[in-house]
Amino acid sequence: MSSPQPSDKYVVRKEYAEPIEAPDLSLKSWLRWIWRQLTSMRIALILLLLLAIAAVPGSLYPQRSADPNGVILYFKNNPDVAPWLDKLQLFDVYSSTWFSSIYLLLFISLIGCVIPRVGVHYKALIAPPPQAPTSLSRLPAYKLVSDKKNKLTKAEKFLKARRFRVIAEGDSIRAEKGYFRETGNILFHTSLIGVLVSVGLGGALSYTGQRVLVEGETFVNNEAGFDSFTPGLLFDSKNLTPLSITLDKFTTTYDYLNPNNYGRPLDFTANVSSKLANQEPTAEVIKVNNPLMLPNSKVYLTGNGFAPVIVLRDADGTVSFSGPVVFLPQDSNLTSLGVIKNPDAQPKQYGMKAFFYPTVAKLKTGALTSAHPEIINPLLTMNVYVGDLGLDNGIASNAFDLQTHGLKQVVGGKSGVKGIQLERGETATLPNGLGTVEFKGIKRFASLDITYNPGELYVLFFSILTFLGLILMLIIPRRRVWVRRTEEGIEIGSLAKSKDESLDKLVREVAKAMKKKD
Amino acid sequence: MNSSVVLNPELATLSRIIVLAALTIYSLSFLVLAWALTKRAGAKKAKDAFANKLELVGISLMTLGVLVHGAGVLTRGIAAQRVPWANMYEFSVTGAFVVTAIYLVALIWRDLKFISTFVSGFVVLIIGCANTLFYVQVDSLMPALQDYWLVIHVSVAILATAFFMIGAALAAALLMKSSKFINNSKLKGVKLIRNVLKVVPKNEKLERQSYQFNIIGFILWTFTLIAGAIWADKAWHRFWGWDTKEVWTFIIWTIYAAYLHATTTRGWDGKRAAWLTLIGFTAILFNFTIVNLYFKGLHAYSGL
């Protein structure tokens, strides 16, 4: 397929495409051989394909970075295989040793390939177009025209008008254009290094934290203020910008206009007050595609739901628990599941597993469900468990999960007591002298993500450079043209660096230009 | 966007009918073009006059089809009060329109008639799948999709896919033309294919043409990736998070990057590069179908 390339200099790193000479077994030559191999185009190509293949498992297995709950679930469902897969780092593909080795090798190869080219290109930029090869007729585009009717000066003029760099010496012309192709190529590859470095450094200096805020609650930006906090390797929590955010109001809008789209969410809006240190609070709006930009942090709206306000009283009327409880949505109509723990109850600690239905409806099976995501006919149902909640031993426990092992169920299930069902404003008495439970009201909550990544802007900057470089290197043709007078006539030959369709056309145009009369 | 968007289901139904009309015209075009190919295969000379006429009829039908199809895409957008590419059905229908339009426009500059049967067949397949498997009622945008990046990111992804598709068709032609099996087999069916391939240009030309479509596809794909990252930073609180769709966008980008290296590496250009094109395009189809429907991820916008 490949046609002979007449100009050796013109093929990038051609020497590596040729067979390696008989090996000299010294260490130095081995290293040199490895380096040559690594920086060859063929190895870059193979590493790219390897990288593509290596990225696949990350889409097949849940990843700790993107879907931590998926990983937990996978372990639960496949207890035999999961630990083995974990040993192969299949749940952390993109930070795994094997994935990292491939892209690091690729970048070493890239650096080794690009750096020498910077020097070569610089020399080409300041040097005149190269001398013609011995035989122009072997070039991919060639034409021989008569000496009598044609003028070399015309060819020179034509090529100059076409923005070629032209050197005319006696009976021959050499011309070249499209230097930006290589400039773009180098820009593309070096900017890729920029992207990698800024992704890496940015990630190390970044943090991301989650916080669930119920209407009226305030969050203060320090590590303890987050529900979960993931700092980068180099992040110092002293660098957290002092600020506070209060969720004033959370509003949802659903579609009621269009029958076949009825009840679908159209908008989520969190009205917040944000306050920086020593400043007055300002009213702000956060939406799904509209994060709140604060100095060194961005606040995103990632989820929402209901937080029923619950008051628990002991038998003697003492309030042992009071406040909104965040319930996690289970479906699109916001059937929500919540856990209430009451360690301060007297005489015994107890916990509850509760469901909240904003608009309750009964399924054919008799089970309850929510028929609509907004509050029309809200209902709270709960089962009660008595026993040591395990909150006093200092071990952190999941606020959204009640470990019922070791607890005694006294309401719902097989306990013999029917599950409690409360409408808004109602109070029920708990069995065994546990006291009462009141469903006092309903608030909304918003899940917020607070992130900071100083590398972001640099990633964007280098990505744009990469893109510009890519356009230059792929669109601009690099061409050389030689015109010279020989005994047979005037020869025109042209050579391109890429698969160039219009090379013949260019040669014809040069021939035509030479013919023109003054 | 707010709660005042009024969808127009009647117009959406009309749009579906128009798209089906376009599908019918494309199917006719496909049949005529396939007939032209068999005529050509039977003819002694490569340039059979009757086959040429049939080809012209086929291409004209395709042009009529794309006009009707365009009306279908437009009415869907008006019915939904937004860009017509927010779920799998709309992406397929709009994508098929862009593929055909780009192909027909490219015909003005390049003689690519030899892949016309392939293109019309492919478009028939996409619209057929969209109509039977992916069809959803016209709907309003969920909050995550309400952003101007939907217009930019997705439209450029559609364009990139269209260019890659034509690049892949040309690569397939190259591989068939240089296949030892097709060139040597004595089976009757294969002989027919061999005759058909007589009208296909030389390998060098196919390689160049495929390359030209692929580099435009690659530039557009790179843009899709960067635009997607900018949008992800806005909507998903990080610019890159190895979501399944992000993973596959990256895989496709890497395959085509390998392809670009292959075209300038001796021993890898020609057939091997053509194989890489086909692998890349298969990954695109996989990303659009299997990943959309069966992989868990944030890009859950198929509407199914």
XYZ file of N, CA, C and O in Angstrom, chain A residues 293-466:
696
model
N -21.546 29.900 42.749
C -20.102 30.115 42.691
C -19.673 30.975 43.868
O -20.095 32.124 43.977
N -18.846 30.415 44.720
C -18.308 31.176 45.835
C -16.790 31.140 45.717
O -16.258 30.331 44.980
N -16.094 32.029 46.435
C -14.636 31.994 46.328
C -14.100 30.611 46.739
O -14.430 30.123 47.810
N -13.341 29.995 45.855
C -12.724 28.693 46.123
C -13.705 27.577 46.450
O -13.323 26.593 47.080
N -14.943 27.719 46.069
C -15.860 26.601 46.213
C -17.101 26.834 45.362
O -17.474 27.968 45.084
N -17.659 25.699 44.923
C -18.899 25.762 44.157
C -19.900 24.874 44.868
O -19.553 23.795 45.354
N -21.137 25.327 44.918
C -22.164 24.568 45.622
C -23.201 24.098 44.617
O -23.768 24.895 43.874
N -23.404 22.778 44.578
C -24.304 22.182 43.604
C -25.504 21.576 44.293
O -25.407 21.069 45.407
N -26.619 21.571 43.586
C -27.816 20.893 44.064
C -27.826 19.494 43.448
O -27.857 19.350 42.232
N -27.756 18.458 44.285
C -27.667 17.105 43.719
C -28.877 16.237 44.058
O -29.025 15.160 43.495
N -29.699 16.663 45.000
C -30.845 15.826 45.321
C -31.791 16.564 46.239
O -31.488 17.660 46.714
N -32.954 15.971 46.445
C -33.917 16.608 47.349
C -34.918 15.585 47.815
O -34.985 14.461 47.301
N -35.705 15.957 48.830
C -36.707 15.044 49.346
C -37.418 15.669 50.525
O -37.315 16.878 50.754
N -38.128 14.798 51.259
C -38.920 15.299 52.387
C -38.254 14.979 53.720
O -37.575 13.969 53.856
N -38.495 15.867 54.681
C -38.032 15.646 56.046
C -39.219 15.882 56.981
O -39.476 17.017 57.388
N -39.994 14.820 57.306
C -41.112 14.987 58.239
C -40.598 15.449 59.598
O -39.536 14.993 60.052
N -41.330 16.366 60.220
C -40.950 16.846 61.551
C -41.648 15.954 62.565
O -42.864 15.786 62.537
N -40.827 15.370 63.420
C -41.350 14.362 64.345
C -41.016 14.756 65.788
O -39.898 15.214 66.069
N -41.989 14.594 66.671
C -41.740 14.852 68.096
C -42.022 13.562 68.858
O -43.085 12.951 68.699
N -41.040 13.124 69.655
C -41.208 11.918 70.470
C -41.233 12.343 71.941
O -40.406 13.139 72.388
N -42.220 11.823 72.652
C -42.318 12.157 74.076
C -42.307 10.875 74.895
O -42.857 9.849 74.463
N -41.673 10.957 76.076
C -41.718 9.826 77.002
C -43.122 9.785 77.622
O -43.911 10.709 77.456
N -43.377 8.697 78.358
C -44.711 8.519 78.944
C -45.094 9.692 79.851
O -46.250 10.073 79.949
N -44.071 10.309 80.505
C -44.383 11.416 81.405
C -44.499 12.761 80.678
O -44.655 13.813 81.290
N -44.397 12.738 79.345
C -44.574 13.967 78.572
C -43.277 14.680 78.239
O -43.272 15.641 77.470
N -42.139 14.214 78.764
C -40.861 14.846 78.455
C -40.525 14.636 76.979
O -40.602 13.520 76.479
N -40.138 15.705 76.297
C -39.758 15.571 74.890
C -38.362 14.957 74.812
O -37.398 15.510 75.325
N -38.253 13.779 74.193
C -36.944 13.136 74.083
C -36.334 13.314 72.686
O -35.143 13.096 72.489
N -37.169 13.668 71.729
C -36.660 13.903 70.374
C -37.625 14.856 69.690
O -38.841 14.729 69.813
N -37.041 15.834 68.946
C -37.914 16.737 68.209
C -37.144 17.321 67.043
O -36.029 17.797 67.212
N -37.710 17.260 65.870
C -37.051 17.892 64.729
C -37.358 17.201 63.423
O -38.021 16.153 63.397
N -36.881 17.778 62.328
C -37.091 17.157 61.023
C -36.153 15.965 60.838
O -35.005 16.000 61.286
N -36.647 14.903 60.204
C -35.818 13.733 59.919
C -35.756 13.564 58.404
O -36.782 13.521 57.733
N -34.531 13.484 57.873
C -34.358 13.354 56.425
C -34.748 11.949 55.986
O -34.237 10.955 56.498
N -35.696 11.856 55.072
C -36.127 10.572 54.518
C -35.571 10.445 53.102
O -35.670 11.382 52.324
N -35.018 9.280 52.770
C -34.414 9.111 51.440
C -35.451 8.661 50.429
O -36.157 7.667 50.656
N -35.556 9.365 49.294
C -36.536 8.990 48.269
C -36.212 7.623 47.684
O -35.053 7.294 47.432
N -37.261 6.810 47.474
C -37.073 5.462 46.929
C -37.565 5.343 45.492
O -37.217 4.411 44.797
N -38.441 6.252 45.061
C -38.929 6.194 43.685
C -39.260 7.603 43.199
O -39.108 8.573 43.937
N -39.718 7.699 41.947
C -39.919 9.022 41.361
C -41.115 9.747 41.979
O -41.238 10.957 41.858
N -42.001 9.003 42.652
C -43.099 9.672 43.349
C -42.754 9.947 44.807
O -43.622 10.258 45.609
N -41.450 9.804 45.103
C -40.904 10.150 46.409
C -41.495 9.368 47.577
O -41.667 9.909 48.669
N -41.834 8.099 47.387
C -42.005 7.206 48.521
C -40.661 7.234 49.232
O -39.634 6.989 48.607
N -40.641 7.602 50.529
C -39.354 7.865 51.176
C -39.191 7.017 52.425
O -40.160 6.724 53.133
N -37.941 6.644 52.657
C -37.629 5.752 53.768
C -36.760 6.500 54.770
O -35.769 7.135 54.398
N -37.148 6.427 56.027
C -36.368 7.141 57.037
C -36.167 6.317 58.290
O -36.880 5.350 58.540
N -35.161 6.703 59.055
C -34.847 6.012 60.299
C -34.808 7.051 61.418
O -34.220 8.120 61.260
N -35.492 6.751 62.497
C -35.461 7.663 63.644
C -34.847 6.898 64.808
O -35.260 5.783 65.123
N -33.826 7.487 65.411
C -33.195 6.850 66.573
C -33.426 7.739 67.783
O -33.195 8.944 67.717
N -33.887 7.143 68.843
C -34.174 7.941 70.038
C -33.407 7.401 71.243
O -33.964 6.708 72.094
N -32.110 7.743 71.317
C -31.277 7.192 72.397
C -31.607 7.823 73.753
O -31.257 7.261 74.789
N -32.272 8.997 73.748
C -32.516 9.683 75.019
C -33.843 9.290 75.662
O -34.234 9.843 76.680
N -34.568 8.360 75.010
C -35.879 7.990 75.531
C -35.746 7.303 76.897
O -34.785 6.576 77.139
N -36.712 7.535 77.770
C -36.777 6.854 79.062
C -38.059 6.035 79.104
O -39.085 6.495 78.619
N -38.144 4.862 79.594
C -37.046 4.152 80.268
C -36.113 3.422 79.303
O -35.020 3.036 79.703
N -36.528 3.223 78.063
C -35.698 2.401 77.169
C -35.412 3.140 75.869
O -36.273 3.864 75.360
N -34.217 2.893 75.294
C -33.926 3.418 73.959
C -34.801 2.705 72.936
O -35.092 1.519 73.086
N -35.226 3.411 71.914
C -35.895 2.725 70.814
C -35.599 3.412 69.475
O -35.144 4.562 69.443
N -35.817 2.682 68.404
C -35.609 3.229 67.072
C -36.810 2.929 66.191
O -37.631 2.065 66.517
N -36.931 3.664 65.095
C -38.062 3.449 64.201
C -37.590 3.364 62.769
O -36.660 4.061 62.366
N -38.288 2.483 62.020
C -38.120 2.473 60.571
C -39.422 3.010 60.007
O -40.482 2.470 60.322
N -39.329 4.055 59.206
C -40.566 4.708 58.801
C -40.611 4.936 57.300
O -39.584 5.091 56.643
N -41.837 4.931 56.760
C -42.054 5.297 55.365
C -42.883 6.558 55.315
O -43.787 6.751 56.127
N -42.538 7.414 54.346
C -43.325 8.613 54.165
C -43.864 8.629 52.735
O -43.117 8.429 51.780
N -45.177 8.838 52.618
C -45.817 8.910 51.299
C -46.421 10.299 51.127
O -47.389 10.633 51.813
N -45.877 11.129 50.224
C -46.449 12.469 50.049
C -47.907 12.423 49.588
O -48.707 13.239 50.000
N -48.223 11.455 48.727
C -49.613 11.253 48.312
C -49.862 9.756 48.363
O -49.471 9.016 47.466
N -50.482 9.314 49.457
C -50.559 7.877 49.673
C -51.596 7.228 48.752
O -52.605 7.836 48.402
N -51.280 6.023 48.318
C -52.210 5.237 47.506
C -51.978 3.771 47.839
O -50.919 3.405 48.355
N -53.003 2.951 47.579
C -52.881 1.533 47.910
C -52.680 0.730 46.630
O -53.404 0.922 45.654
N -51.687 -0.155 46.635
C -51.498 -1.051 45.494
C -52.511 -2.192 45.593
O -53.122 -2.404 46.635
N -52.675 -2.960 44.507
C -53.602 -4.099 44.519
C -53.239 -5.103 45.606
O -54.082 -5.768 46.181
N -51.934 -5.193 45.899
C -51.485 -6.151 46.897
C -51.825 -5.688 48.305
O -51.646 -6.429 49.262
N -52.293 -4.473 48.444
C -52.593 -3.938 49.766
C -51.473 -3.077 50.305
O -51.643 -2.342 51.272
N -50.289 -3.169 49.690
C -49.149 -2.369 50.143
C -49.381 -0.903 49.780
O -50.077 -0.587 48.814
N -48.779 -0.025 50.572
C -48.928 1.402 50.317
C -47.841 1.890 49.372
O -46.748 1.330 49.309
N -48.153 2.939 48.642
C -47.159 3.548 47.767
C -47.505 5.016 47.625
O -48.552 5.463 48.084
N -46.618 5.769 46.991
C -46.945 7.166 46.732
C -47.352 7.295 45.268
O -46.719 6.729 44.385
N -48.415 8.061 45.031
C -48.923 8.192 43.669
C -48.502 9.489 43.028
O -48.704 9.714 41.844
N -47.878 10.365 43.813
C -47.547 11.687 43.292
C -46.406 12.277 44.124
O -46.364 12.090 45.333
N -45.482 12.996 43.484
C -44.320 13.484 44.245
C -44.598 14.716 45.101
O -43.707 15.152 45.834
N -45.767 15.300 45.002
C -46.034 16.457 45.852
C -47.013 16.097 46.958
O -47.718 15.101 46.887
N -47.079 16.978 47.972
C -47.896 16.666 49.129
C -49.361 16.980 48.857
O -49.752 18.131 48.734
N -50.141 15.905 48.736
C -51.581 16.076 48.585
C -52.273 15.369 49.751
O -53.109 15.931 50.429
N -51.839 14.131 49.969
C -52.442 13.341 51.043
C -51.321 12.574 51.755
O -51.157 11.387 51.567
N -50.538 13.283 52.580
C -49.332 12.661 53.150
C -49.650 11.671 54.272
O -50.611 11.860 55.006
N -48.830 10.647 54.342
C -48.992 9.649 55.399
C -47.610 9.167 55.855
O -46.696 8.981 55.042
N -47.485 8.987 57.166
C -46.241 8.478 57.743
C -46.559 7.135 58.400
O -47.509 7.039 59.182
N -45.807 6.087 58.049
C -46.037 4.795 58.713
C -44.745 4.375 59.393
O -43.653 4.703 58.917
N -44.864 3.690 60.509
C -43.624 3.322 61.195
C -43.718 2.015 61.974
O -44.765 1.645 62.469
N -42.560 1.333 62.038
C -42.369 0.174 62.898
C -41.388 0.577 63.992
O -40.480 1.365 63.758
N -41.573 0.002 65.186
C -40.747 0.440 66.316
C -39.941 -0.744 66.866
O -40.441 -1.864 66.958
N -38.684 -0.474 67.200
C -37.782 -1.500 67.721
C -37.203 -1.004 69.045
O -36.718 0.125 69.132
N -37.220 -1.864 70.058
C -36.703 -1.469 71.366
C -35.392 -2.195 71.629
O -35.221 -3.349 71.251
N -34.458 -1.510 72.286
C -33.193 -2.151 72.638
C -32.046 -1.169 72.529
O -32.246 0.010 72.195
N -30.831 -1.662 72.791
C -29.641 -0.808 72.740
C -29.352 -0.431 71.292
O -29.096 -1.294 70.461
N -29.383 0.872 70.985
C -29.176 1.315 69.601
C -27.702 1.328 69.216
O -27.361 1.571 68.067
N -26.844 1.101 70.193
C -25.412 1.036 69.883
C -24.813 2.392 69.578
O -23.777 2.486 68.925
N -25.447 3.478 70.040
C -24.932 4.815 69.736
C -23.978 5.301 70.814
O -23.278 6.288 70.628
N -23.941 4.577 71.972
C -23.170 5.089 73.088
C -21.731 4.599 73.097
O -20.923 5.055 73.886
N -21.398 3.647 72.194
C -20.044 3.084 72.237
C -19.037 3.878 71.415
O -17.887 3.495 71.282
N -19.486 4.984 70.838
C -18.544 5.870 70.147
C -18.248 5.476 68.711
O -17.576 6.200 68.000
N -18.753 4.328 68.258
C -18.519 3.935 66.871
C -19.542 4.650 65.982
O -20.739 4.644 66.277
N -19.045 5.268 64.926
C -19.940 5.996 64.036
C -20.929 5.028 63.404
O -20.553 3.939 62.983
N -22.194 5.408 63.357
C -23.164 4.533 62.708
C -23.876 5.303 61.613
O -23.892 6.516 61.599
N -24.450 4.571 60.682
C -25.130 5.171 59.547
C -26.477 5.717 59.991
O -27.319 4.982 60.496
N -26.676 7.030 59.793
C -27.909 7.670 60.238
C -29.114 7.173 59.467
O -30.245 7.319 59.908
N -28.864 6.579 58.287
C -29.987 6.167 57.451
C -30.284 4.677 57.550
O -31.024 4.119 56.768
N -29.637 4.018 58.508
C -29.828 2.578 58.633
C -29.989 2.222 60.109
O -29.284 2.737 60.971
N -30.959 1.354 60.388
C -31.151 0.894 61.760
C -30.829 -0.591 61.799
O -31.486 -1.389 61.133
N -29.764 -0.937 62.541
C -29.412 -2.351 62.676
C -30.384 -2.987 63.653
O -30.305 -2.756 64.858
N -31.339 -3.787 63.123
C -32.383 -4.312 64.010
C -31.935 -5.576 64.732
O -32.645 -6.080 65.596
N -30.762 -6.069 64.403
C -30.250 -7.265 65.083
C -30.022 -6.936 66.565
O -29.366 -5.962 66.901
N -30.602 -7.736 67.440
C -30.458 -7.468 68.873
C -31.546 -6.560 69.421
O -31.618 -6.327 70.621
N -32.369 -6.019 68.511
C -33.471 -5.183 68.969
C -34.766 -6.000 68.936
O -34.885 -6.964 68.182
N -35.735 -5.568 69.729
C -37.013 -6.285 69.766
C -38.059 -5.426 69.092
O -38.238 -4.262 69.448
N -38.723 -6.009 68.085
C -39.751 -5.237 67.396
C -41.027 -5.217 68.227
O -41.545 -6.259 68.622
N -41.538 -4.010 68.511
C -42.742 -3.915 69.334
C -43.931 -3.375 68.554
O -45.060 -3.447 69.006
N -43.651 -2.772 67.391
C -44.750 -2.290 66.544
C -44.498 -2.750 65.107
O -43.391 -2.612 64.614
N -45.532 -3.311 64.458
C -45.430 -3.731 63.066
C -44.840 -5.116 62.923
O -44.384 -5.722 63.909
N -44.881 -5.637 61.737
C -44.328 -6.951 61.444
C -44.985 -8.040 62.276
O -46.212 -8.091 62.388
N -44.143 -8.923 62.902
C -44.685 -10.058 63.643
C -44.922 -9.732 65.115
O -45.177 -10.610 65.926
N -44.777 -8.426 65.463
C -44.869 -8.067 66.884
C -46.286 -8.210 67.431
O -46.499 -8.206 68.625
N -47.276 -8.306 66.530
C -48.649 -8.415 67.002
C -49.322 -7.063 67.128
O -50.533 -6.967 67.243
N -48.514 -5.990 67.110
C -49.101 -4.650 67.157
C -49.067 -4.076 65.749
O -48.041 -4.141 65.071
N -50.187 -3.540 65.289
C -50.257 -3.002 63.934
C -49.331 -1.808 63.765
O -49.161 -1.008 64.688
N -48.707 -1.693 62.604
C -47.830 -0.566 62.337
C -48.544 0.764 62.516
O -49.745 0.874 62.272
N -47.805 1.762 62.984
C -48.413 3.071 63.233
C -48.606 3.812 61.913
O -47.715 3.809 61.058
N -49.746 4.434 61.723
C -50.001 5.268 60.549
C -50.455 6.634 61.028
O -51.412 6.753 61.781
N -49.727 7.661 60.607
C -50.055 9.010 61.071
C -50.269 9.949 59.900
O -49.495 9.976 58.949
N -51.355 10.741 59.998
C -51.503 11.846 59.068
C -50.891 13.078 59.713
O -50.617 13.092 60.914
N -50.705 14.115 58.898
C -50.037 15.307 59.416
C -50.819 15.871 60.606
O -52.031 16.066 60.536
N -50.116 16.121 61.719
C -50.749 16.714 62.895
C -51.222 15.687 63.913
O -51.569 16.033 65.027
N -51.195 14.393 63.515
C -51.702 13.372 64.438
C -50.624 12.885 65.407
O -49.434 12.968 65.120
N -51.084 12.340 66.521
C -50.190 11.760 67.510
C -50.666 10.343 67.813
O -51.870 10.090 67.819
N -49.714 9.427 68.035
C -50.076 8.055 68.400
C -49.342 7.668 69.671
O -48.255 8.178 69.956
N -49.951 6.757 70.399
C -49.307 6.274 71.613
C -48.545 4.993 71.293
O -49.056 4.126 70.595
N -47.310 4.923 71.791
C -46.495 3.735 71.553
C -46.794 2.706 72.632
O -47.133 3.071 73.766
N -46.674 1.396 72.295
C -46.953 0.369 73.301
C -45.827 0.289 74.340
O -44.805 0.957 74.210
N -46.011 -0.538 75.335
C -45.016 -0.843 76.370
C -44.575 0.401 77.144
O -43.442 0.500 77.588
N -45.437 1.390 77.221
C -45.120 2.594 77.989
C -43.986 3.410 77.417
O -43.250 4.090 78.139
N -43.794 3.321 76.081
C -42.670 4.042 75.465
C -42.978 5.528 75.289
O -42.094 6.331 75.054
N -44.239 5.904 75.317
C -44.581 7.317 75.159
C -45.422 7.556 73.925
O -46.216 6.710 73.524
N -45.210 8.711 73.292
C -46.021 9.052 72.118
C -45.136 9.517 70.968
O -43.982 9.906 71.162
N -45.730 9.473 69.767
C -45.041 10.003 68.583
C -46.000 10.957 67.875
O -47.170 10.645 67.681
N -45.485 12.142 67.543
C -46.313 13.134 66.851
C -45.706 13.454 65.488
O -44.501 13.691 65.372
N -46.551 13.436 64.472
C -46.133 13.835 63.123
C -46.552 15.299 62.977
O -47.672 15.616 62.629
N -45.573 16.181 63.269
C -45.917 17.579 63.471
C -46.026 18.373 62.165
O -46.864 19.261 62.019
N -45.176 18.047 61.213
C -45.208 18.837 59.970
C -44.265 18.246 58.950
O -43.680 17.174 59.161
N -44.142 18.932 57.797
C -43.277 18.432 56.722
C -42.387 19.559 56.229
O -42.856 20.662 55.947
N -41.116 19.278 56.147
C -40.193 20.220 55.528
C -39.536 19.534 54.346
O -39.612 18.319 54.193
N -38.862 20.327 53.515
C -38.119 19.731 52.399
C -36.642 19.815 52.709
O -36.200 20.659 53.479
N -35.889 18.920 52.096
C -34.433 19.044 52.243
C -33.779 19.070 50.868
O -34.375 18.655 49.871
N -32.562 19.586 50.830
C -31.769 19.596 49.604
C -30.423 18.958 49.902
O -29.848 19.193 50.950
N -29.948 18.099 48.974
C -28.575 17.580 49.105
C -27.662 18.509 48.331
O -27.904 18.782 47.159
N -26.645 18.979 48.998
C -25.716 19.890 48.348
C -24.331 19.246 48.242
O -23.915 18.512 49.130
N -23.666 19.504 47.148
C -22.272 19.101 46.971
C -21.442 20.367 46.965
O -21.737 21.280 46.197
N -20.432 20.392 47.793
C -19.556 21.559 47.799
C -18.193 21.090 47.304
O -17.620 20.144 47.849
N -17.719 21.670 46.234
C -16.455 21.196 45.674
C -15.508 22.345 45.395
O -15.912 23.496 45.250
N -14.258 21.975 45.317
C -13.223 22.939 44.974
C -12.159 22.188 44.208
O -11.695 21.142 44.649
N -11.813 22.651 43.018
C -10.745 22.022 42.243
C -9.957 23.105 41.520
O -10.402 23.638 40.510
N -8.771 23.459 42.063
C -8.014 24.554 41.465
C -7.477 24.209 40.079
O -7.045 25.101 39.340
N -7.501 22.905 39.702
C -6.963 22.514 38.401
C -7.923 22.751 37.242
O -7.526 22.784 36.080
N -9.191 22.909 37.610
C -10.255 23.008 36.607
C -9.983 23.948 35.441
O -10.072 23.571 34.274
N -9.640 25.195 35.797
C -9.444 26.198 34.747
C -8.270 25.833 33.852
O -8.301 26.071 32.652
N -7.233 25.235 34.458
C -6.065 24.835 33.656
C -6.426 23.680 32.735
O -5.968 23.612 31.599
N -7.252 22.760 33.245
C -7.696 21.651 32.399
C -8.429 22.206 31.188
O -8.182 21.816 30.043
N -9.303 23.176 31.445
C -10.063 23.784 30.355
C -9.128 24.485 29.377
O -9.230 24.314 28.158
N -8.195 25.257 29.926
C -7.248 26.001 29.104
C -6.467 25.053 28.184
O -6.402 25.246 26.968
N -5.913 23.988 28.771
C -5.118 23.053 27.963
C -6.001 22.251 27.002
O -5.561 21.885 25.913
N -7.239 21.988 27.407
C -8.146 21.274 26.495
C -8.412 22.115 25.251
O -8.463 21.595 24.139
N -8.597 23.421 25.465
C -8.850 24.298 24.312
C -7.615 24.336 23.409
O -7.720 24.251 22.192
N -6.418 24.415 24.023
C -5.182 24.383 23.218
C -5.085 23.072 22.447
O -4.704 23.047 21.273
N -5.419 21.971 23.126
C -5.396 20.660 22.479
C -6.287 20.676 21.244
O -5.911 20.225 20.162
